[in-house]
Each structure stands twice: as structure tokens, then as C-alpha cells.
Tab-separated table of N, CA and C in Angstrom:
chain	number	residue	atom	x	y	z
E	1	MET	N	-8.297	40.754	28.950
E	1	MET	CA	-8.851	39.568	28.325
E	1	MET	C	-7.834	38.435	28.464
E	2	GLY	N	-8.271	37.294	28.951
E	2	GLY	CA	-7.369	36.173	29.198
E	2	GLY	C	-7.146	35.339	27.952
E	3	LYS	N	-6.060	34.586	27.982
E	3	LYS	CA	-5.782	33.647	26.897
E	3	LYS	C	-6.713	32.458	27.011
E	4	ARG	N	-7.148	31.955	25.863
E	4	ARG	CA	-7.975	30.755	25.920
E	4	ARG	C	-7.062	29.540	26.070
E	5	ALA	N	-7.566	28.547	26.732
E	5	ALA	CA	-6.783	27.327	26.953
E	5	ALA	C	-6.599	26.601	25.624
E	6	ARG	N	-5.420	26.056	25.433
E	6	ARG	CA	-5.139	25.276	24.229
E	6	ARG	C	-5.772	23.902	24.345
E	7	THR	N	-6.498	23.507	23.324
E	7	THR	CA	-7.083	22.163	23.306
E	7	THR	C	-6.084	21.207	22.680
E	8	SER	N	-6.352	19.915	22.825
E	8	SER	CA	-5.460	18.940	22.206
E	8	SER	C	-5.556	19.016	20.684
E	9	LEU	N	-6.692	19.508	20.159
E	9	LEU	CA	-6.811	19.696	18.712
E	9	LEU	C	-5.885	20.818	18.250
E	10	ASP	N	-5.820	21.907	19.023
E	10	ASP	CA	-4.880	22.988	18.701
E	10	ASP	C	-3.455	22.455	18.677
E	11	THR	N	-3.124	21.664	19.671
E	11	THR	CA	-1.781	21.092	19.763
E	11	THR	C	-1.503	20.199	18.561
E	12	ALA	N	-2.491	19.418	18.136
E	12	ALA	CA	-2.315	18.533	16.983
E	12	ALA	C	-2.028	19.334	15.719
E	13	VAL	N	-2.708	20.453	15.536
E	13	VAL	CA	-2.477	21.300	14.355
E	13	VAL	C	-1.055	21.852	14.379
E	14	VAL	N	-0.609	22.308	15.533
E	14	VAL	CA	0.762	22.817	15.669
E	14	VAL	C	1.757	21.694	15.394
E	15	ASP	N	1.474	20.493	15.889
E	15	ASP	CA	2.364	19.356	15.656
E	15	ASP	C	2.469	19.017	14.173
E	16	VAL	N	1.358	19.102	13.440
E	16	VAL	CA	1.401	18.857	11.991
E	16	VAL	C	2.329	19.871	11.334
E	17	TRP	N	2.208	21.120	11.702
E	17	TRP	CA	3.079	22.153	11.141
E	17	TRP	C	4.538	21.865	11.503
E	18	LYS	N	4.801	21.533	12.753
E	18	LYS	CA	6.173	21.240	13.185
E	18	LYS	C	6.747	20.044	12.426
E	19	ARG	N	5.915	19.031	12.178
E	19	ARG	CA	6.381	17.857	11.435
E	19	ARG	C	6.740	18.252	10.010
E	20	GLU	N	5.919	19.090	9.387
E	20	GLU	CA	6.162	19.514	8.007
E	20	GLU	C	7.466	20.286	7.860
E	21	VAL	N	7.831	21.072	8.846
E	21	VAL	CA	9.054	21.882	8.747
E	21	VAL	C	10.244	21.202	9.410
E	22	GLY	N	10.061	19.962	9.858
E	22	GLY	CA	11.175	19.193	10.391
E	22	GLY	C	11.511	19.448	11.846
E	23	GLU	N	10.634	20.099	12.579
E	23	GLU	CA	10.898	20.374	13.992
E	23	GLU	C	10.394	19.267	14.914
E	24	LEU	N	9.721	18.274	14.362
E	24	LEU	CA	9.202	17.177	15.167
E	24	LEU	C	9.471	15.877	14.414
E	25	SER	N	10.104	14.914	15.077
E	25	SER	CA	10.448	13.650	14.416
E	25	SER	C	9.187	12.854	14.088
E	26	THR	N	9.320	11.954	13.121
E	26	THR	CA	8.199	11.104	12.727
E	26	THR	C	7.685	10.306	13.916
E	27	ARG	N	8.595	9.739	14.687
E	27	ARG	CA	8.205	8.928	15.841
E	27	ARG	C	7.427	9.752	16.865
E	28	ASN	N	7.961	10.918	17.219
E	28	ASN	CA	7.274	11.761	18.200
E	28	ASN	C	5.940	12.271	17.670
E	29	PHE	N	5.900	12.591	16.373
E	29	PHE	CA	4.658	13.057	15.763
E	29	PHE	C	3.580	11.982	15.872
E	30	ALA	N	3.927	10.759	15.479
E	30	ALA	CA	2.956	9.662	15.519
E	30	ALA	C	2.476	9.416	16.948
E	31	HIS	N	3.391	9.447	17.893
E	31	HIS	CA	3.020	9.220	19.292
E	31	HIS	C	2.091	10.320	19.801
E	32	ARG	N	2.447	11.559	19.520
E	32	ARG	CA	1.645	12.680	20.018
E	32	ARG	C	0.283	12.743	19.340
E	33	LEU	N	0.246	12.484	18.042
E	33	LEU	CA	-1.025	12.526	17.324
E	33	LEU	C	-1.953	11.411	17.793
E	34	GLY	N	-1.398	10.210	17.965
E	34	GLY	CA	-2.198	9.082	18.435
E	34	GLY	C	-2.703	9.272	19.853
E	35	ALA	N	-2.015	10.100	20.618
E	35	ALA	CA	-2.412	10.354	22.000
E	35	ALA	C	-3.428	11.489	22.112
E	36	SER	N	-3.782	12.117	20.990
E	36	SER	CA	-4.736	13.223	21.004
E	36	SER	C	-6.161	12.676	21.025
E	37	GLU	N	-6.763	12.655	22.198
E	37	GLU	CA	-8.111	12.109	22.334
E	37	GLU	C	-9.123	12.894	21.503
E	38	ASP	N	-8.998	14.227	21.483
E	38	ASP	CA	-9.906	15.049	20.670
E	38	ASP	C	-9.878	14.618	19.210
E	39	LEU	N	-8.673	14.452	18.686
E	39	LEU	CA	-8.529	14.090	17.280
E	39	LEU	C	-9.078	12.691	17.019
E	40	VAL	N	-8.751	11.747	17.875
E	40	VAL	CA	-9.228	10.378	17.698
E	40	VAL	C	-10.756	10.334	17.735
E	41	LEU	N	-11.373	11.096	18.613
E	41	LEU	CA	-12.835	11.111	18.708
E	41	LEU	C	-13.489	11.711	17.465
E	42	ARG	N	-12.766	12.519	16.718
E	42	ARG	CA	-13.315	13.149	15.510
E	42	ARG	C	-13.170	12.275	14.265
E	43	LEU	N	-12.402	11.197	14.355
E	43	LEU	CA	-12.230	10.309	13.212
E	43	LEU	C	-13.551	9.639	12.875
E	44	ASP	N	-13.769	9.415	11.589
E	44	ASP	CA	-15.008	8.798	11.144
E	44	ASP	C	-14.706	7.952	9.908
E	45	LEU	N	-15.553	6.990	9.629
E	45	LEU	CA	-15.411	6.157	8.445
E	45	LEU	C	-15.724	6.993	7.211
E	46	PHE	N	-14.795	7.030	6.256
E	46	PHE	CA	-14.998	7.800	5.031
E	46	PHE	C	-15.807	6.994	4.023
E	47	ARG	N	-15.392	5.748	3.797
E	47	ARG	CA	-16.078	4.932	2.797
E	47	ARG	C	-15.638	3.479	2.946
E	48	LYS	N	-16.547	2.555	2.657
E	48	LYS	CA	-16.209	1.137	2.581
E	48	LYS	C	-16.016	0.792	1.113
E	49	LEU	N	-14.935	0.105	0.816
E	49	LEU	CA	-14.670	-0.350	-0.545
E	49	LEU	C	-15.007	-1.840	-0.588
E	50	GLU	N	-16.113	-2.155	-1.235
E	50	GLU	CA	-16.601	-3.530	-1.225
E	50	GLU	C	-16.667	-4.071	-2.648
E	51	ASN	N	-15.800	-5.045	-2.936
E	51	ASN	CA	-15.848	-5.715	-4.221
E	51	ASN	C	-15.125	-7.055	-4.174
E	52	HIS	N	-14.238	-7.244	-3.217
E	52	HIS	CA	-13.539	-8.525	-3.091
E	52	HIS	C	-14.490	-9.587	-2.568
E	53	ARG	N	-14.264	-10.809	-2.998
E	53	ARG	CA	-14.911	-11.967	-2.388
E	53	ARG	C	-13.815	-12.636	-1.571
E	54	GLY	N	-14.032	-12.790	-0.311
E	54	GLY	CA	-13.013	-13.395	0.544
E	54	GLY	C	-12.177	-12.332	1.230
E	55	CYS	N	-11.240	-12.800	2.002
E	55	CYS	CA	-10.401	-11.946	2.840
E	55	CYS	C	-9.500	-11.038	2.002
E	56	VAL	N	-9.436	-9.763	2.358
E	56	VAL	CA	-8.507	-8.814	1.738
E	56	VAL	C	-7.258	-8.776	2.612
E	57	ASN	N	-6.103	-9.076	2.024
E	57	ASN	CA	-4.860	-9.201	2.787
E	57	ASN	C	-3.927	-8.013	2.660
E	58	THR	N	-4.131	-7.172	1.661
E	58	THR	CA	-3.188	-6.084	1.425
E	58	THR	C	-3.891	-4.886	0.805
E	59	VAL	N	-3.488	-3.705	1.232
E	59	VAL	CA	-3.890	-2.450	0.596
E	59	VAL	C	-2.668	-1.545	0.566
E	60	SER	N	-2.529	-0.796	-0.515
E	60	SER	CA	-1.371	0.077	-0.672
E	60	SER	C	-1.721	1.184	-1.661
E	61	PHE	N	-1.293	2.411	-1.362
E	61	PHE	CA	-1.517	3.533	-2.268
E	61	PHE	C	-0.425	3.605	-3.327
E	62	ASN	N	-0.763	4.176	-4.473
E	62	ASN	CA	0.254	4.529	-5.458
E	62	ASN	C	0.997	5.765	-4.952
E	63	ALA	N	2.033	6.179	-5.672
E	63	ALA	CA	2.870	7.301	-5.221
E	63	ALA	C	2.090	8.607	-5.118
E	64	ASP	N	1.091	8.811	-5.980
E	64	ASP	CA	0.304	10.048	-5.955
E	64	ASP	C	-0.812	10.025	-4.915
E	65	GLY	N	-1.143	8.833	-4.414
E	65	GLY	CA	-2.185	8.718	-3.405
E	65	GLY	C	-3.600	8.725	-3.943
E	66	ASP	N	-3.767	8.654	-5.260
E	66	ASP	CA	-5.122	8.680	-5.811
E	66	ASP	C	-5.653	7.296	-6.171
E	67	ILE	N	-4.791	6.295	-6.167
E	67	ILE	CA	-5.208	4.924	-6.452
E	67	ILE	C	-4.799	4.048	-5.277
E	68	LEU	N	-5.696	3.161	-4.895
E	68	LEU	CA	-5.427	2.172	-3.858
E	68	LEU	C	-5.443	0.815	-4.539
E	69	VAL	N	-4.436	-0.003	-4.283
E	69	VAL	CA	-4.404	-1.358	-4.822
E	69	VAL	C	-4.665	-2.311	-3.660
E	70	SER	N	-5.457	-3.362	-3.927
E	70	SER	CA	-5.747	-4.353	-2.892
E	70	SER	C	-5.650	-5.752	-3.489
E	71	GLY	N	-5.355	-6.719	-2.627
E	71	GLY	CA	-5.238	-8.110	-3.054
E	71	GLY	C	-5.927	-9.019	-2.057
E	72	SER	N	-6.406	-10.174	-2.542
E	72	SER	CA	-7.285	-10.985	-1.701
E	72	SER	C	-6.983	-12.475	-1.764
E	73	ASP	N	-7.729	-13.210	-0.934
E	73	ASP	CA	-7.619	-14.662	-0.886
E	73	ASP	C	-8.062	-15.324	-2.186
E	74	VAL	N	-8.891	-14.654	-2.972
E	74	VAL	CA	-9.351	-15.255	-4.229
E	74	VAL	C	-8.427	-14.886	-5.393
E	75	ARG	N	-7.219	-14.409	-5.057
E	75	ARG	CA	-6.109	-14.196	-6.000
E	75	ARG	C	-6.323	-13.042	-6.972
E	76	ARG	N	-7.264	-12.162	-6.654
E	76	ARG	CA	-7.513	-11.003	-7.509
E	76	ARG	C	-6.831	-9.772	-6.947
E	77	VAL	N	-6.456	-8.875	-7.862
E	77	VAL	CA	-5.890	-7.573	-7.512
E	77	VAL	C	-6.837	-6.519	-8.069
E	78	LEU	N	-7.155	-5.530	-7.243
E	78	LEU	CA	-8.066	-4.462	-7.659
E	78	LEU	C	-7.389	-3.116	-7.514
E	79	PHE	N	-7.619	-2.243	-8.494
E	79	PHE	CA	-7.244	-0.830	-8.419
E	79	PHE	C	-8.517	-0.066	-8.089
E	80	TRP	N	-8.441	0.782	-7.069
E	80	TRP	CA	-9.596	1.548	-6.629
E	80	TRP	C	-9.395	3.038	-6.839
E	81	ASP	N	-10.429	3.705	-7.305
E	81	ASP	CA	-10.536	5.147	-7.132
E	81	ASP	C	-11.189	5.258	-5.764
E	82	TRP	N	-10.372	5.353	-4.735
E	82	TRP	CA	-10.879	5.255	-3.361
E	82	TRP	C	-11.777	6.428	-2.981
E	83	GLU	N	-11.553	7.596	-3.594
E	83	GLU	CA	-12.413	8.741	-3.267
E	83	GLU	C	-13.833	8.528	-3.786
E	84	ALA	N	-13.945	7.969	-5.000
E	84	ALA	CA	-15.262	7.707	-5.586
E	84	ALA	C	-15.833	6.372	-5.111
E	85	GLY	N	-14.964	5.513	-4.566
E	85	GLY	CA	-15.417	4.206	-4.092
E	85	GLY	C	-15.654	3.215	-5.208
E	86	GLN	N	-14.957	3.393	-6.341
E	86	GLN	CA	-15.190	2.538	-7.496
E	86	GLN	C	-13.928	1.807	-7.922
E	87	VAL	N	-14.125	0.591	-8.429
E	87	VAL	CA	-13.021	-0.203	-8.964
E	87	VAL	C	-12.651	0.344	-10.336
E	88	LYS	N	-11.365	0.631	-10.537
E	88	LYS	CA	-10.870	1.094	-11.840
E	88	LYS	C	-10.399	-0.075	-12.690
E	89	LEU	N	-9.877	-1.124	-12.016
E	89	LEU	CA	-9.310	-2.268	-12.722
E	89	LEU	C	-9.339	-3.464	-11.786
E	90	SER	N	-9.657	-4.629	-12.329
E	90	SER	CA	-9.646	-5.870	-11.566
E	90	SER	C	-9.023	-6.943	-12.448
E	91	PHE	N	-8.071	-7.695	-11.896
E	91	PHE	CA	-7.444	-8.748	-12.695
E	91	PHE	C	-6.985	-9.902	-11.812
E	92	HIS	N	-6.869	-11.077	-12.435
E	92	HIS	CA	-6.333	-12.239	-11.735
E	92	HIS	C	-4.821	-12.087	-11.660
E	93	SER	N	-4.280	-12.284	-10.486
E	93	SER	CA	-2.857	-12.038	-10.229
E	93	SER	C	-1.930	-13.044	-10.892
E	94	GLY	N	-2.439	-14.215	-11.246
E	94	GLY	CA	-1.588	-15.284	-11.750
E	94	GLY	C	-1.102	-16.200	-10.638
E	95	HIS	N	-1.354	-15.828	-9.394
E	95	HIS	CA	-0.959	-16.662	-8.259
E	95	HIS	C	-1.901	-17.855	-8.119
E	96	ASN	N	-1.396	-18.895	-7.451
E	96	ASN	CA	-2.194	-20.091	-7.184
E	96	ASN	C	-2.776	-20.096	-5.777
E	97	HIS	N	-2.470	-19.068	-5.004
E	97	HIS	CA	-2.949	-18.996	-3.621
E	97	HIS	C	-3.108	-17.530	-3.230
E	98	ASN	N	-3.518	-17.277	-2.004
E	98	ASN	CA	-3.841	-15.942	-1.493
E	98	ASN	C	-2.769	-14.896	-1.812
E	99	VAL	N	-3.181	-13.756	-2.346
E	99	VAL	CA	-2.278	-12.614	-2.529
E	99	VAL	C	-2.073	-11.977	-1.157
E	100	LEU	N	-0.812	-11.900	-0.726
E	100	LEU	CA	-0.507	-11.371	0.604
E	100	LEU	C	-0.013	-9.931	0.584
E	101	HIS	N	0.576	-9.504	-0.533
E	101	HIS	CA	1.062	-8.127	-0.612
E	101	HIS	C	1.076	-7.694	-2.077
E	102	ALA	N	0.687	-6.456	-2.321
E	102	ALA	CA	0.683	-5.892	-3.673
E	102	ALA	C	1.083	-4.430	-3.591
E	103	LYS	N	1.916	-4.016	-4.536
E	103	LYS	CA	2.346	-2.618	-4.584
E	103	LYS	C	2.431	-2.161	-6.035
E	104	ILE	N	2.091	-0.892	-6.239
E	104	ILE	CA	2.256	-0.262	-7.543
E	104	ILE	C	3.654	0.339	-7.568
E	105	MET	N	4.432	0.000	-8.586
E	105	MET	CA	5.788	0.537	-8.694
E	105	MET	C	5.717	2.018	-9.067
E	106	PRO	N	6.521	2.845	-8.403
E	106	PRO	CA	6.506	4.283	-8.708
E	106	PRO	C	7.124	4.573	-10.077
E	107	TYR	N	6.805	5.727	-10.619
E	107	TYR	CA	7.364	6.215	-11.890
E	107	TYR	C	6.996	5.322	-13.069
E	108	THR	N	5.874	4.610	-12.989
E	108	THR	CA	5.462	3.720	-14.080
E	108	THR	C	4.070	4.071	-14.601
E	109	GLU	N	3.570	5.250	-14.272
E	109	GLU	CA	2.219	5.657	-14.647
E	109	GLU	C	1.183	4.644	-14.165
E	110	ASP	N	1.470	4.003	-13.031
E	110	ASP	CA	0.584	3.021	-12.396
E	110	ASP	C	0.314	1.816	-13.289
E	111	ARG	N	1.272	1.454	-14.137
E	111	ARG	CA	1.114	0.319	-15.046
E	111	ARG	C	1.908	-0.905	-14.614
E	112	SER	N	2.696	-0.782	-13.552
E	112	SER	CA	3.550	-1.878	-13.101
E	112	SER	C	3.219	-2.204	-11.645
E	113	ILE	N	2.788	-3.449	-11.409
E	113	ILE	CA	2.373	-3.881	-10.076
E	113	ILE	C	3.159	-5.133	-9.726
E	114	VAL	N	3.641	-5.200	-8.494
E	114	VAL	CA	4.317	-6.404	-8.024
E	114	VAL	C	3.494	-7.005	-6.890
E	115	THR	N	3.470	-8.341	-6.863
E	115	THR	CA	2.684	-9.052	-5.863
E	115	THR	C	3.480	-10.225	-5.312
E	116	CYS	N	3.140	-10.633	-4.098
E	116	CYS	CA	3.657	-11.886	-3.558
E	116	CYS	C	2.502	-12.592	-2.865
E	117	ALA	N	2.648	-13.916	-2.705
E	117	ALA	CA	1.482	-14.681	-2.268
E	117	ALA	C	1.862	-15.898	-1.442
E	118	ALA	N	0.817	-16.557	-0.942
E	118	ALA	CA	0.984	-17.754	-0.124
E	118	ALA	C	1.532	-18.928	-0.933
E	119	ASP	N	1.526	-18.841	-2.260
E	119	ASP	CA	2.125	-19.886	-3.093
E	119	ASP	C	3.640	-19.723	-3.211
E	120	GLY	N	4.208	-18.695	-2.570
E	120	GLY	CA	5.649	-18.442	-2.608
E	120	GLY	C	6.095	-17.626	-3.802
E	121	GLN	N	5.198	-17.403	-4.742
E	121	GLN	CA	5.566	-16.687	-5.962
E	121	GLN	C	5.641	-15.176	-5.750
E	122	VAL	N	6.569	-14.577	-6.488
E	122	VAL	CA	6.675	-13.123	-6.611
E	122	VAL	C	6.390	-12.841	-8.078
E	123	ARG	N	5.368	-12.025	-8.346
E	123	ARG	CA	4.935	-11.812	-9.726
E	123	ARG	C	4.904	-10.331	-10.070
E	124	HIS	N	5.008	-10.075	-11.374
E	124	HIS	CA	4.896	-8.723	-11.913
E	124	HIS	C	3.683	-8.695	-12.834
E	125	ALA	N	2.865	-7.675	-12.693
E	125	ALA	CA	1.721	-7.471	-13.584
E	125	ALA	C	1.927	-6.152	-14.308
E	126	GLU	N	1.717	-6.175	-15.607
E	126	GLU	CA	1.840	-4.963	-16.415
E	126	GLU	C	0.495	-4.658	-17.060
E	127	VAL	N	0.025	-3.427	-16.840
E	127	VAL	CA	-1.221	-2.984	-17.461
E	127	VAL	C	-0.863	-2.447	-18.845
E	128	LEU	N	-1.401	-3.088	-19.877
E	128	LEU	CA	-1.103	-2.705	-21.257
E	128	LEU	C	-1.978	-1.528	-21.685
E	129	GLU	N	-1.624	-0.925	-22.808
E	129	GLU	CA	-2.364	0.233	-23.331
E	129	GLU	C	-3.845	-0.068	-23.540
E	130	ASN	N	-4.164	-1.308	-23.937
E	130	ASN	CA	-5.559	-1.680	-24.197
E	130	ASN	C	-6.327	-2.046	-22.923
E	131	GLY	N	-5.670	-1.926	-21.758
E	131	GLY	CA	-6.328	-2.228	-20.490
E	131	GLY	C	-6.167	-3.662	-20.027
E	132	GLN	N	-5.657	-4.523	-20.915
E	132	GLN	CA	-5.390	-5.908	-20.522
E	132	GLN	C	-4.195	-5.941	-19.570
E	133	VAL	N	-4.092	-7.018	-18.797
E	133	VAL	CA	-3.004	-7.157	-17.830
E	133	VAL	C	-2.256	-8.450	-18.108
E	134	GLU	N	-0.938	-8.351	-18.228
E	134	GLU	CA	-0.079	-9.525	-18.376
E	134	GLU	C	0.687	-9.723	-17.083
E	135	THR	N	0.724	-10.984	-16.607
E	135	THR	CA	1.473	-11.275	-15.388
E	135	THR	C	2.620	-12.229	-15.696
E	136	LYS	N	3.670	-12.102	-14.889
E	136	LYS	CA	4.869	-12.901	-15.119
E	136	LYS	C	5.486	-13.280	-13.778
E	137	LEU	N	5.920	-14.538	-13.660
E	137	LEU	CA	6.618	-15.007	-12.471
E	137	LEU	C	8.041	-14.455	-12.475
E	138	LEU	N	8.444	-13.826	-11.364
E	138	LEU	CA	9.784	-13.240	-11.256
E	138	LEU	C	10.703	-14.020	-10.334
E	139	ALA	N	10.162	-14.522	-9.229
E	139	ALA	CA	10.974	-15.210	-8.219
E	139	ALA	C	10.056	-16.115	-7.413
E	140	LYS	N	10.678	-16.963	-6.594
E	140	LYS	CA	9.886	-17.873	-5.763
E	140	LYS	C	10.589	-18.092	-4.435
E	141	HIS	N	9.794	-18.091	-3.367
E	141	HIS	CA	10.263	-18.453	-2.030
E	141	HIS	C	9.800	-19.877	-1.732
E	142	GLN	N	10.509	-20.561	-0.844
E	142	GLN	CA	10.033	-21.837	-0.314
E	142	GLN	C	9.080	-21.484	0.823
E	143	GLY	N	7.837	-21.852	0.715
E	143	GLY	CA	6.825	-21.403	1.666
E	143	GLY	C	6.249	-20.081	1.175
E	144	ARG	N	5.502	-19.422	2.034
E	144	ARG	CA	4.809	-18.194	1.635
E	144	ARG	C	5.776	-17.033	1.407
E	145	ALA	N	5.489	-16.232	0.400
E	145	ALA	CA	6.178	-14.949	0.180
E	145	ALA	C	5.310	-13.913	0.876
E	146	ILE	N	5.864	-13.245	1.888
E	146	ILE	CA	5.043	-12.461	2.810
E	146	ILE	C	4.917	-10.986	2.438
E	147	LYS	N	6.037	-10.315	2.179
E	147	LYS	CA	6.022	-8.853	2.016
E	147	LYS	C	6.930	-8.413	0.876
E	148	LEU	N	6.652	-7.186	0.402
E	148	LEU	CA	7.449	-6.507	-0.622
E	148	LEU	C	7.893	-5.162	-0.075
E	149	ALA	N	9.068	-4.720	-0.486
E	149	ALA	CA	9.532	-3.363	-0.167
E	149	ALA	C	10.201	-2.804	-1.411
E	150	ILE	N	9.739	-1.655	-1.866
E	150	ILE	CA	10.293	-1.019	-3.062
E	150	ILE	C	11.498	-0.184	-2.659
E	151	GLU	N	12.576	-0.306	-3.428
E	151	GLU	CA	13.763	0.506	-3.160
E	151	GLU	C	13.407	1.973	-3.405
E	152	PRO	N	13.665	2.838	-2.432
E	152	PRO	CA	13.310	4.256	-2.591
E	152	PRO	C	13.900	4.859	-3.868
E	153	GLY	N	13.049	5.549	-4.618
E	153	GLY	CA	13.483	6.221	-5.837
E	153	GLY	C	13.579	5.334	-7.059
E	154	SER	N	13.266	4.052	-6.924
E	154	SER	CA	13.418	3.121	-8.039
E	154	SER	C	12.069	2.728	-8.625
E	155	SER	N	12.057	2.576	-9.941
E	155	SER	CA	10.854	2.092	-10.621
E	155	SER	C	10.969	0.612	-10.960
E	156	HIS	N	12.115	-0.006	-10.626
E	156	HIS	CA	12.300	-1.389	-11.048
E	156	HIS	C	12.985	-2.303	-10.026
E	157	ILE	N	13.373	-1.809	-8.868
E	157	ILE	CA	14.036	-2.661	-7.882
E	157	ILE	C	13.183	-2.749	-6.621
E	158	PHE	N	12.988	-3.983	-6.165
E	158	PHE	CA	12.264	-4.194	-4.915
E	158	PHE	C	12.799	-5.444	-4.233
E	159	TYR	N	12.372	-5.642	-3.006
E	159	TYR	CA	12.826	-6.765	-2.193
E	159	TYR	C	11.609	-7.522	-1.685
E	160	THR	N	11.785	-8.837	-1.490
E	160	THR	CA	10.716	-9.664	-0.938
E	160	THR	C	11.265	-10.454	0.242
E	161	CYS	N	10.376	-10.851	1.124
E	161	CYS	CA	10.773	-11.747	2.207
E	161	CYS	C	9.743	-12.854	2.311
E	162	GLY	N	10.206	-14.008	2.813
E	162	GLY	CA	9.313	-15.140	2.900
E	162	GLY	C	9.568	-15.999	4.110
E	163	GLU	N	8.747	-17.028	4.228
E	163	GLU	CA	8.872	-17.955	5.353
E	163	GLU	C	10.159	-18.760	5.301
E	164	ASP	N	10.836	-18.742	4.173
E	164	ASP	CA	12.098	-19.470	4.045
E	164	ASP	C	13.268	-18.738	4.694
E	165	GLY	N	13.015	-17.575	5.282
E	165	GLY	CA	14.070	-16.821	5.958
E	165	GLY	C	14.925	-15.996	5.020
E	166	LEU	N	14.526	-15.886	3.768
E	166	LEU	CA	15.316	-15.144	2.786
E	166	LEU	C	14.708	-13.782	2.477
E	167	VAL	N	15.582	-12.838	2.167
E	167	VAL	CA	15.194	-11.568	1.559
E	167	VAL	C	15.752	-11.621	0.146
E	168	GLN	N	14.891	-11.503	-0.835
E	168	GLN	CA	15.329	-11.583	-2.232
E	168	GLN	C	15.301	-10.197	-2.867
E	169	HIS	N	16.359	-9.887	-3.618
E	169	HIS	CA	16.471	-8.647	-4.385
E	169	HIS	C	15.941	-8.953	-5.783
E	170	VAL	N	14.952	-8.189	-6.231
E	170	VAL	CA	14.336	-8.433	-7.538
E	170	VAL	C	14.449	-7.162	-8.369
E	171	SER	N	14.849	-7.329	-9.622
E	171	SER	CA	14.970	-6.195	-10.534
E	171	SER	C	14.112	-6.452	-11.766
E	172	LEU	N	13.188	-5.545	-12.031
E	172	LEU	CA	12.358	-5.643	-13.229
E	172	LEU	C	13.170	-5.191	-14.433
E	173	PRO	N	12.897	-5.738	-15.601
E	173	PRO	CA	13.563	-5.228	-16.797
E	173	PRO	C	13.185	-3.765	-17.020
E	174	CYS	N	14.158	-2.952	-17.384
E	174	CYS	CA	13.891	-1.515	-17.607
E	174	CYS	C	13.256	-1.272	-18.946
């Protein structure tokens, strides 16, 4: 009895295992997985999340992967139960222009969100026990504030970058 030929799907499964045990680098894994025609052909749309009015500029998962946060041109931030396709929370960001990036801070029980926007502002939103949301201005860039990066392992330190050519270090009160 002969061996059956390995398909690219078989190879992809082996690559996932190798990545998990550290035998395949992230870069090589991404390249090999993206090159798997079988796998790409099997991809399908899981669900459309429709509730924003206007352009959605940012999406980001919380640390557990069960909540997706999104931000839009109409300055709203939404928390999604992405599996159910339902909005869990919607609030005005406090920004005066398009929300360009939003992230849920880790280790905060998903109650601390940081945002940056085309108005140059960097803001913090806190979800209170009663479900209300308070927002506060933390920093400002000259021109648009483009991106946020959370310091690994931190619940209160993150960095922002903007059109002004600056990277700002921001620390939330503990």
C-alpha cells in the first residue's frame, strides 16, 4: 500500500503544530500559511458586524479575544460580542474628529480603553460599574494621532505616534 500524497492542507496543519512548539518562526509561519492555496480557498466570511455609521478605521481584540473594539469617523467606539454579532457597548469617544485607533488595555477587566484620533487627541475611556463611560484627554499631537501600542505586560503604559513625528509615552494612573 502506497503513501498518500501530502496536500497543502496537511502541510498547514503540521506548520501550525510546529509554530506552537517553537520549531517554526512567526515570519516563516505567516509566509507558508499565506502561500497555502488550499487553505486560502477554504476561507469564508464568518459574520458582518454592522452598526457604525460612516467609515470604520480601527478594530482590535481584547486580551481574551472575546471582545472586539472598533472606532469610526462618527467618533463612536463600539464593543462587540463578535461571535454573536451584537454590540455590547457603544459610546462617544470624546474626540472632535475621526477615531483612528482604539485598544482595550489588558488586565483591566475590559474597562479601560485608549483611543487616538484625527483631532490629535489621545484619550482614555473608563467603563464604570453602572455601564456609563467617562472619557478623559491624556495627551495631544500636532496633527493627527495615528496609532497606539500597548507596552507588553502593562495595564497602564502605552505609546502613541502622530503626524508631528513624535512618539509619546503615556501612563495611565494606577
